Tab-separated table of C-alpha atoms and ligand atoms in Angstrom:
chain	number	residue	atom	x	y	z
Y	139	MET	CA	109.819	96.495	91.838
Y	140	GLU	CA	106.822	94.866	90.223
Y	141	GLU	CA	103.239	94.255	91.271
Y	142	VAL	CA	102.219	90.582	91.490
Y	143	ARG	CA	99.309	88.559	92.851
Y	144	LEU	CA	100.306	85.711	95.099
Y	145	ASP	CA	98.060	82.806	95.728
Y	146	LEU	CA	97.622	83.513	99.458
Y	147	ARG	CA	95.561	85.613	101.647
Y	148	ALA	CA	97.414	88.681	102.708
Y	149	ASP	CA	98.381	88.331	106.302
Y	150	ALA	CA	99.955	90.816	108.845
Y	151	ASN	CA	102.399	88.176	109.689
Y	152	ARG	CA	103.309	87.654	105.999
Y	153	ALA	CA	104.048	91.212	105.047
Y	154	ILE	CA	107.688	90.216	104.061
Y	155	LEU	CA	108.038	86.872	102.140
Y	156	TRP	CA	110.918	85.025	100.557
Y	157	ARG	CA	109.660	82.809	97.672
Y	158	ASP	CA	111.686	80.911	95.022
Y	159	GLY	CA	114.649	83.251	95.348
Y	160	ASP	CA	112.734	86.535	95.231
Y	161	LEU	CA	111.490	88.976	97.937
Y	162	TYR	CA	107.738	89.682	98.042
Y	163	LEU	CA	106.319	92.541	100.127
Y	164	LEU	CA	102.704	93.170	100.818
Y	165	ASP	CA	101.969	96.592	99.360
Y	166	GLN	CA	100.911	98.550	102.358
Y	167	ARG	CA	100.023	101.486	100.229
Y	168	GLN	CA	97.026	99.534	98.855
Y	169	LEU	CA	95.705	98.347	102.304
Y	170	PRO	CA	92.909	97.836	103.415
Y	171	HIS	CA	91.319	97.812	99.771
Y	172	GLU	CA	93.724	95.657	97.969
Y	173	GLU	CA	95.997	92.856	98.960
Y	174	ARG	CA	98.769	92.774	96.460
Y	175	TYR	CA	102.454	91.925	96.752
Y	176	VAL	CA	105.405	93.705	95.107
Y	177	ARG	CA	108.244	91.537	93.850
Y	178	CYS	CA	111.856	92.717	94.438
Y	179	ARG	CA	114.709	91.103	92.575
Y	180	ASP	CA	117.581	93.356	93.437
Y	181	ALA	CA	118.731	95.908	96.060
Y	182	ARG	CA	117.597	98.872	93.962
Y	183	ALA	CA	114.055	97.644	93.828
Y	184	THR	CA	114.166	96.806	97.561
Y	185	ALA	CA	115.311	100.353	98.386
Y	186	ASP	CA	112.647	101.875	96.072
Y	187	ALA	CA	109.972	99.804	97.895
Y	188	ILE	CA	111.114	101.085	101.299
Y	189	ARG	CA	111.285	104.731	100.074
Y	190	ALA	CA	107.847	104.417	98.459
Y	191	MET	CA	106.309	103.010	101.599
Y	192	VAL	CA	105.435	99.658	100.091
Y	193	VAL	CA	106.919	98.458	103.368
Y	194	ARG	CA	107.276	100.615	106.441
Y	195	GLY	CA	107.711	100.523	110.176
Y	196	ALA	CA	111.214	100.424	111.684
Y	197	PRO	CA	111.745	96.734	112.318
Y	198	ALA	CA	110.108	95.792	108.961
Y	199	ILE	CA	112.372	98.176	107.073
Y	200	GLY	CA	115.432	96.614	108.580
Y	201	ILE	CA	114.394	93.043	107.770
Y	202	THR	CA	113.576	94.095	104.204
Y	203	ALA	CA	116.894	95.717	103.777
Y	204	ALA	CA	118.597	92.568	105.020
Y	205	TYR	CA	116.688	90.452	102.292
Y	206	GLY	CA	117.825	93.226	99.865
Y	207	VAL	CA	121.495	92.388	100.722
Y	208	ALA	CA	120.838	88.718	100.135
Y	209	LEU	CA	119.404	89.531	96.604
Y	210	ALA	CA	122.461	91.710	95.947
Y	211	GLY	CA	124.960	89.129	97.075
Y	212	ARG	CA	123.681	86.544	94.602
Y	213	LEU	CA	123.701	89.065	91.799
Y	214	ARG	CA	127.014	90.575	92.572
Y	215	HIS	CA	128.612	87.188	92.653
Y	216	ALA	CA	127.160	86.108	89.345
Y	217	ALA	CA	128.441	89.327	87.771
Y	218	HIS	CA	131.841	89.763	89.533
Y	219	GLY	CA	132.788	86.418	90.813
Y	220	ALA	CA	135.489	86.835	93.525
Y	221	GLY	CA	135.081	90.607	93.265
Y	222	TRP	CA	131.555	90.471	94.678
Y	223	LYS	CA	132.566	92.127	98.023
Y	224	ALA	CA	133.762	95.239	96.549
Y	225	ALA	CA	130.731	95.467	94.124
Y	226	ILE	CA	128.146	94.967	96.935
Y	227	ALA	CA	129.237	98.150	98.617
Y	228	GLU	CA	127.116	100.051	96.149
Y	229	ASP	CA	124.011	98.012	97.227
Y	230	PHE	CA	124.604	98.731	100.913
Y	231	ALA	CA	124.775	102.504	100.058
Y	232	THR	CA	121.650	102.226	97.914
Y	233	LEU	CA	119.735	100.546	100.834
Y	234	ALA	CA	121.100	102.890	103.422
Y	235	ALA	CA	119.813	105.877	101.517
Y	236	SER	CA	116.213	104.623	101.420
Y	237	ARG	CA	114.890	106.214	104.633
Y	238	PRO	CA	116.994	108.086	107.349
Y	239	THR	CA	115.235	107.859	110.671
Y	240	ALA	CA	114.597	104.205	111.588
Y	241	VAL	CA	117.758	102.959	112.941
Y	242	ASN	CA	116.799	99.272	112.451
Y	243	LEU	CA	117.659	99.824	108.696
Y	244	PHE	CA	121.229	100.669	109.602
Y	245	TRP	CA	121.432	98.060	112.385
Y	246	ALA	CA	120.353	95.386	109.888
Y	247	LEU	CA	122.755	96.544	107.254
Y	248	ASP	CA	125.597	96.544	109.800
Y	249	ARG	CA	124.791	92.951	110.678
Y	250	MET	CA	124.603	91.904	107.031
Y	251	ARG	CA	127.970	93.750	106.496
Y	252	GLY	CA	129.495	91.768	109.323
Y	253	ARG	CA	128.292	88.475	107.526
Y	254	VAL	CA	129.838	89.743	104.181
Y	255	VAL	CA	133.116	90.299	105.887
Y	256	ALA	CA	133.199	86.898	107.388
Y	257	LEU	CA	132.431	85.062	104.067
Y	258	PRO	CA	135.036	83.714	101.590
Y	259	ASP	CA	135.641	85.754	98.435
Y	260	GLY	CA	135.193	82.936	95.976
Y	261	ALA	CA	132.015	81.022	97.027
Y	262	ASP	CA	128.387	82.200	96.143
Y	263	PRO	CA	127.221	84.036	99.233
Y	264	GLY	CA	123.622	83.835	98.335
Y	265	ALA	CA	122.714	81.024	100.764
Y	266	ALA	CA	124.567	82.386	103.673
Y	267	LEU	CA	123.210	85.865	103.284
Y	268	LEU	CA	119.706	84.717	102.913
Y	269	ALA	CA	120.159	82.623	106.202
Y	270	GLU	CA	121.275	85.779	107.927
Y	271	ALA	CA	118.340	87.793	106.644
Y	272	GLN	CA	115.949	85.034	107.759
Y	273	ALA	CA	117.623	84.850	111.224
Y	274	ILE	CA	117.115	88.688	111.578
Y	275	HIS	CA	113.420	88.215	110.594
Y	276	ALA	CA	112.849	85.228	112.996
Y	277	GLU	CA	114.659	86.959	115.854
Y	278	ASP	CA	112.395	90.100	115.432
Y	279	VAL	CA	109.255	87.920	115.819
Y	280	ILE	CA	110.642	86.251	119.047
Y	281	ALA	CA	111.528	89.744	120.371
Y	282	ASN	CA	108.077	91.021	119.763
Y	283	ARG	CA	106.556	87.990	121.622
Y	284	VAL	CA	108.859	88.578	124.503
Y	285	LEU	CA	108.375	92.329	124.752
Y	286	GLY	CA	104.677	91.879	124.237
Y	287	ASP	CA	104.303	89.846	127.305
Y	288	LEU	CA	106.550	92.176	129.351
Y	289	GLY	CA	104.545	95.214	128.211
Y	290	ALA	CA	101.146	93.432	128.998
Y	291	ALA	CA	102.397	92.760	132.533
Y	292	LEU	CA	102.588	96.509	133.171
Y	293	ILE	CA	98.830	96.944	132.323
Y	294	ALA	CA	96.374	96.794	135.125
Y	295	GLY	CA	93.237	96.033	133.216
Y	296	PRO	CA	90.677	95.888	131.780
Y	297	THR	CA	91.472	99.443	130.528
Y	298	ASP	CA	91.128	101.199	127.196
Y	299	VAL	CA	94.327	102.214	125.548
Y	300	VAL	CA	95.435	104.718	122.781
Y	301	THR	CA	97.918	103.988	120.095
Y	302	HIS	CA	99.434	105.919	117.238
Y	303	CYS	CA	100.540	104.808	113.713
Y	304	ASN	CA	100.962	101.196	112.950
Y	305	THR	CA	103.223	99.025	115.042
Y	306	GLY	CA	101.867	95.563	114.192
Y	307	GLY	CA	102.789	92.503	112.193
Y	308	LEU	CA	102.974	94.826	109.095
Y	309	ALA	CA	105.530	97.050	110.674
Y	310	THR	CA	107.731	94.243	112.037
Y	311	GLY	CA	108.616	90.567	111.425
Y	312	GLY	CA	105.330	89.587	112.955
Y	313	HIS	CA	103.133	90.159	116.054
Y	314	GLY	CA	104.242	93.780	116.505
Y	315	THR	CA	105.748	96.123	119.200
Y	316	ALA	CA	103.104	98.296	120.672
Y	317	LEU	CA	100.494	96.340	118.898
Y	318	GLY	CA	102.379	93.186	120.204
Y	319	VAL	CA	101.934	94.470	123.737
Y	320	ILE	CA	98.215	95.158	122.884
Y	321	ARG	CA	97.685	91.707	121.399
Y	322	SER	CA	99.327	90.011	124.357
Y	323	ALA	CA	97.386	92.140	126.780
Y	324	TRP	CA	94.016	91.443	124.966
Y	325	ALA	CA	94.771	87.671	125.223
Y	326	GLN	CA	94.894	88.140	128.960
Y	327	GLY	CA	91.608	90.117	129.159
Y	328	LEU	CA	93.387	93.376	129.921
Y	329	ILE	CA	92.144	95.591	127.087
Y	330	GLY	CA	88.710	97.112	126.734
Y	331	CYS	CA	88.975	99.124	123.600
Y	332	VAL	CA	91.980	100.235	121.439
Y	333	TYR	CA	91.555	103.940	120.400
Y	334	ALA	CA	93.696	104.201	117.260
Y	335	ASP	CA	94.787	107.649	115.972
Y	336	GLU	CA	94.214	107.768	112.194
Y	337	THR	CA	97.736	109.028	111.723
Y	338	ARG	CA	97.873	111.738	109.007
Y	339	PRO	CA	99.139	111.946	106.391
Y	340	TRP	CA	99.730	108.280	105.514
Y	341	LEU	CA	96.778	106.986	107.656
Y	342	GLN	CA	98.737	104.001	109.020
Y	343	GLY	CA	96.170	104.045	111.992
Y	344	SER	CA	93.030	103.783	109.876
Y	345	ARG	CA	94.341	101.768	106.992
Y	346	LEU	CA	96.706	99.393	108.754
Y	347	THR	CA	96.251	99.178	112.572
Y	348	ALA	CA	92.455	99.032	112.213
Y	349	TRP	CA	92.932	96.278	109.499
Y	350	GLU	CA	95.075	94.234	111.824
Y	351	LEU	CA	92.995	94.733	114.985
Y	352	ALA	CA	89.705	93.972	113.168
Y	353	ARG	CA	91.140	90.684	111.726
Y	354	ASP	CA	92.156	89.714	115.344
Y	355	GLY	CA	88.685	90.528	116.703
Y	356	ILE	CA	90.176	93.150	119.070
Y	357	PRO	CA	87.769	96.095	119.618
Y	358	VAL	CA	89.167	99.132	117.826
Y	359	SER	CA	87.746	102.644	117.500
Y	360	LEU	CA	89.432	105.113	115.093
Y	361	MET	CA	89.699	108.748	115.990
Y	362	ALA	CA	91.212	111.786	114.270
Y	363	ASP	CA	94.699	112.544	115.608
Y	364	GLY	CA	93.439	115.671	117.304
Y	365	ALA	CA	90.820	113.678	119.338
Y	366	ALA	CA	93.258	111.691	121.464
Y	367	ALA	CA	93.502	114.422	124.258
Y	368	ALA	CA	89.674	114.677	124.411
Y	369	ARG	CA	89.448	110.867	124.754
Y	370	MET	CA	91.920	110.881	127.603
Y	371	ALA	CA	89.961	113.649	129.360
Y	372	ARG	CA	86.922	111.486	129.301
Y	373	GLY	CA	88.631	108.976	131.569
Y	374	GLY	CA	89.116	105.146	131.315
Y	375	VAL	CA	92.287	105.233	129.360
Y	376	GLY	CA	95.096	103.573	131.349
Y	377	TRP	CA	98.022	103.698	128.788
Y	378	ALA	CA	99.000	105.277	125.562
Y	379	ILE	CA	101.255	102.669	123.912
Y	380	VAL	CA	103.482	103.455	120.844
Y	381	GLY	CA	106.449	102.054	118.923
Y	382	ALA	CA	109.719	103.738	118.014
Y	383	ASP	CA	111.885	104.340	115.043
Y	384	ARG	CA	115.015	105.334	117.083
Y	385	ILE	CA	115.637	105.578	120.807
Y	386	ALA	CA	118.589	107.690	121.841
Y	387	ALA	CA	120.958	106.474	124.536
Y	388	ASN	CA	119.024	108.646	127.027
Y	389	GLY	CA	115.615	107.383	126.115
Y	390	ASP	CA	114.417	110.210	123.924
Y	391	THR	CA	112.334	108.512	121.288
Y	392	ALA	CA	111.770	109.309	117.669
Y	393	ASN	CA	108.374	107.996	116.420
Y	394	LYS	CA	105.607	108.874	113.892
Y	395	ILE	CA	104.762	112.602	113.921
Y	396	GLY	CA	102.125	113.203	116.598
Y	397	THR	CA	103.614	110.881	119.147
Y	398	TYR	CA	105.204	113.771	121.062
Y	399	GLY	CA	101.832	115.642	121.259
Y	400	LEU	CA	100.244	112.362	122.428
Y	401	ALA	CA	102.917	112.006	125.239
Y	402	VAL	CA	102.211	115.654	126.388
Y	403	ALA	CA	98.548	114.981	126.486
Y	404	ALA	CA	99.025	111.731	128.282
Y	405	ARG	CA	101.140	113.288	130.997
Y	406	TYR	CA	98.594	116.074	131.530
Y	407	HIS	CA	95.747	113.610	131.943
Y	408	GLY	CA	97.598	111.082	134.136
Y	409	VAL	CA	97.641	108.495	131.450
Y	410	ARG	CA	100.830	106.399	131.404
Y	411	PHE	CA	102.982	106.379	128.307
Y	412	MET	CA	104.672	103.190	127.070
Y	413	VAL	CA	107.139	102.849	124.287
Y	414	ALA	CA	107.510	99.241	123.040
Y	415	ALA	CA	110.487	98.489	120.732
Y	416	PRO	CA	113.199	95.679	120.247
Y	417	THR	CA	116.772	96.657	121.309
Y	418	SER	CA	117.561	96.914	117.617
Y	419	THR	CA	115.682	100.198	117.748
Y	420	ILE	CA	118.021	101.726	120.458
Y	421	ASP	CA	120.830	103.732	118.920
Y	422	ARG	CA	123.517	104.088	121.690
Y	423	THR	CA	125.715	106.278	119.263
Y	424	VAL	CA	123.327	109.162	119.680
Y	425	ALA	CA	123.218	110.730	123.220
Y	426	THR	CA	119.884	112.586	122.872
Y	427	GLY	CA	116.980	112.936	120.537
Y	428	ALA	CA	118.355	116.134	119.161
Y	429	GLN	CA	120.902	114.124	117.172
Y	430	ILE	CA	118.212	111.814	115.565
Y	431	PRO	CA	117.847	112.716	111.780
Y	432	ILE	CA	114.094	113.444	111.086
Y	433	GLU	CA	112.927	112.576	107.725
Y	434	GLU	CA	110.914	115.196	105.940
Y	435	ARG	CA	108.789	113.926	102.942
Y	436	ASP	CA	107.036	115.612	100.053
Y	437	PRO	CA	104.626	118.411	101.193
Y	438	ALA	CA	102.183	116.850	98.638
Y	439	GLU	CA	101.451	114.096	101.188
Y	440	VAL	CA	99.918	116.726	103.501
Y	441	LEU	CA	98.359	118.709	100.800
Y	442	SER	CA	96.269	115.776	99.670
Y	443	CYS	CA	94.117	113.050	101.033
Y	444	GLY	CA	92.945	109.724	99.297
Y	445	GLY	CA	94.591	111.048	96.048
Y	446	ARG	CA	92.801	114.365	96.036
Y	447	ARG	CA	94.138	117.664	96.865
Y	448	VAL	CA	92.724	119.092	100.163
Y	449	GLY	CA	95.117	122.085	100.656
Y	450	ALA	CA	93.944	125.412	99.401
Y	451	PRO	CA	95.469	126.474	96.070
Y	452	GLY	CA	98.773	128.067	96.346
Y	453	VAL	CA	99.523	126.920	99.891
Y	454	ASP	CA	102.681	124.905	100.982
Y	455	ALA	CA	103.017	122.384	103.790
Y	456	TRP	CA	105.561	121.240	106.299
Y	457	ASN	CA	105.822	117.337	106.448
Y	458	PRO	CA	108.255	115.995	109.093
Y	459	VAL	CA	107.215	112.480	109.347
Y	460	PHE	CA	108.668	111.799	112.850
Y	461	ASP	CA	109.031	113.770	116.104
Y	462	VAL	CA	111.086	113.183	119.289
Y	463	THR	CA	109.363	112.523	122.615
Y	464	PRO	CA	111.654	113.440	125.564
Y	465	ALA	CA	112.459	110.621	127.897
Y	466	ALA	CA	110.911	112.594	130.764
Y	467	LEU	CA	107.492	112.003	129.247
Y	468	ILE	CA	107.959	108.267	128.894
Y	469	ASP	CA	106.884	106.028	131.795
Y	470	ALA	CA	108.280	102.777	130.407
Y	471	ILE	CA	110.369	101.555	127.531
Y	472	VAL	CA	109.669	97.874	126.879
Y	473	THR	CA	112.238	95.824	124.995
Y	474	GLU	CA	112.856	92.033	124.621
Y	475	ARG	CA	115.777	92.436	127.163
Y	476	GLY	CA	113.578	93.974	129.828
Y	477	VAL	CA	111.609	97.018	130.895
Y	478	VAL	CA	113.186	100.378	131.675
Y	479	LEU	CA	110.904	102.426	133.939
Y	480	GLN	CA	111.314	106.208	133.846
Y	481	PRO	CA	114.215	105.898	131.357
Y	482	THR	CA	117.579	107.492	131.906
Y	483	ALA	CA	120.999	106.887	130.095
Y	484	GLU	CA	122.076	104.690	133.029
Y	485	ARG	CA	118.948	102.512	133.090
Y	486	ILE	CA	119.149	102.058	129.299
Y	487	ALA	CA	122.825	101.202	129.377
Y	488	ALA	CA	122.037	98.477	132.044
Y	489	LEU	CA	119.790	96.714	129.552
Y	490	PHE	CA	122.898	95.833	127.555
Y	491	ASP	CA	125.030	95.000	130.547
Y	492	ALA	CA	122.625	92.249	131.721
Q	163	LIG	O1	106.574	106.226	108.287
Q	163	LIG	P1	106.433	104.876	108.888
Q	163	LIG	O2	105.134	104.248	108.642
Q	163	LIG	O3	107.551	103.915	108.588
Q	163	LIG	O4	106.470	105.089	110.460
Q	163	LIG	C1	106.306	103.968	111.382
Q	163	LIG	C2	106.317	104.347	112.774
Q	163	LIG	O5	106.518	105.542	113.174
Q	163	LIG	C3	106.179	103.208	113.729
Q	163	LIG	O6	105.507	103.676	114.970
Q	163	LIG	C4	107.524	102.751	114.173
Q	163	LIG	O7	108.370	102.434	113.029
Q	163	LIG	C5	107.519	101.540	115.021
Q	163	LIG	S1	106.880	100.032	114.096
Q	163	LIG	C6	107.015	98.722	115.194
């Protein structure tokens, strides 16, 4: 991957771009200070960008990996001709190893694999694989718009809301999941102020969610993660609204570390708790949250802040980057296929039967 300057204003809805045969990712590590893009020309660079958090957020990771397969298809066909299908297996493995928790990555790779299988051996697969990646991207934006409206319909406003991490256009194909609900609700006059957890250690709340909301003119107030319960205790917060990296068949939900504590605090204070996610985030192969793999990253991410060590010399740190919120703490899971209230395995299965 390579840093480039593109002649366009960085835009939450243009975090993932395809230009002149290459993939460009808005470098989210640099926001809100710098708006730079990273160019990826093969699957290896794409996987590196996902692992390094250039792009992050479950749906955005899946979309990016799909474009990575499109890059790989073109290169493998150029190098191996009719043998490209065997050669591209390595690229699928490289992309799948980039991050473990967000199931959208594996969902998108499965869909791209299905396209690979259906294509002829001899012809250049570049155009067909690009079209599939672009379809995944476009469908995610539509899903967000639909679930955004469905989630907004649950909110009796105006009310303040709490959110965690970044679930906006940066984390998706565009519009956002939890932030999509908040955007749709704001447009309907249902939101007073969005209280955004800063979301240590990567600060997705302060750096990304606040950046997106401020650009939209939606009132946002940042708070330390530990302040959320105190904010709820003061009153006036109707909902906590979060996204998801993987939802188990019974509704248990893996999301950014701190989500579980937020859900416990919400239940204690009578604040309703909403998970907003496309159905590509639901993993029906895992029965409960206990089976969801939780990524642990470098302790240095916790031991430092803004590039400076903040942990006392000689101490270590534990850095799980997701946790699992039990379904029993979730009032609503909102998807593009419909809303599941008080989620259970049966109610979630019914989403897919409809
Ligand atoms: O580590 P990240 O930044 O990829 O974690 C992102 C989250 O936890 C989001 O809440 C989740 O992916 C939903 S994004 C629509």
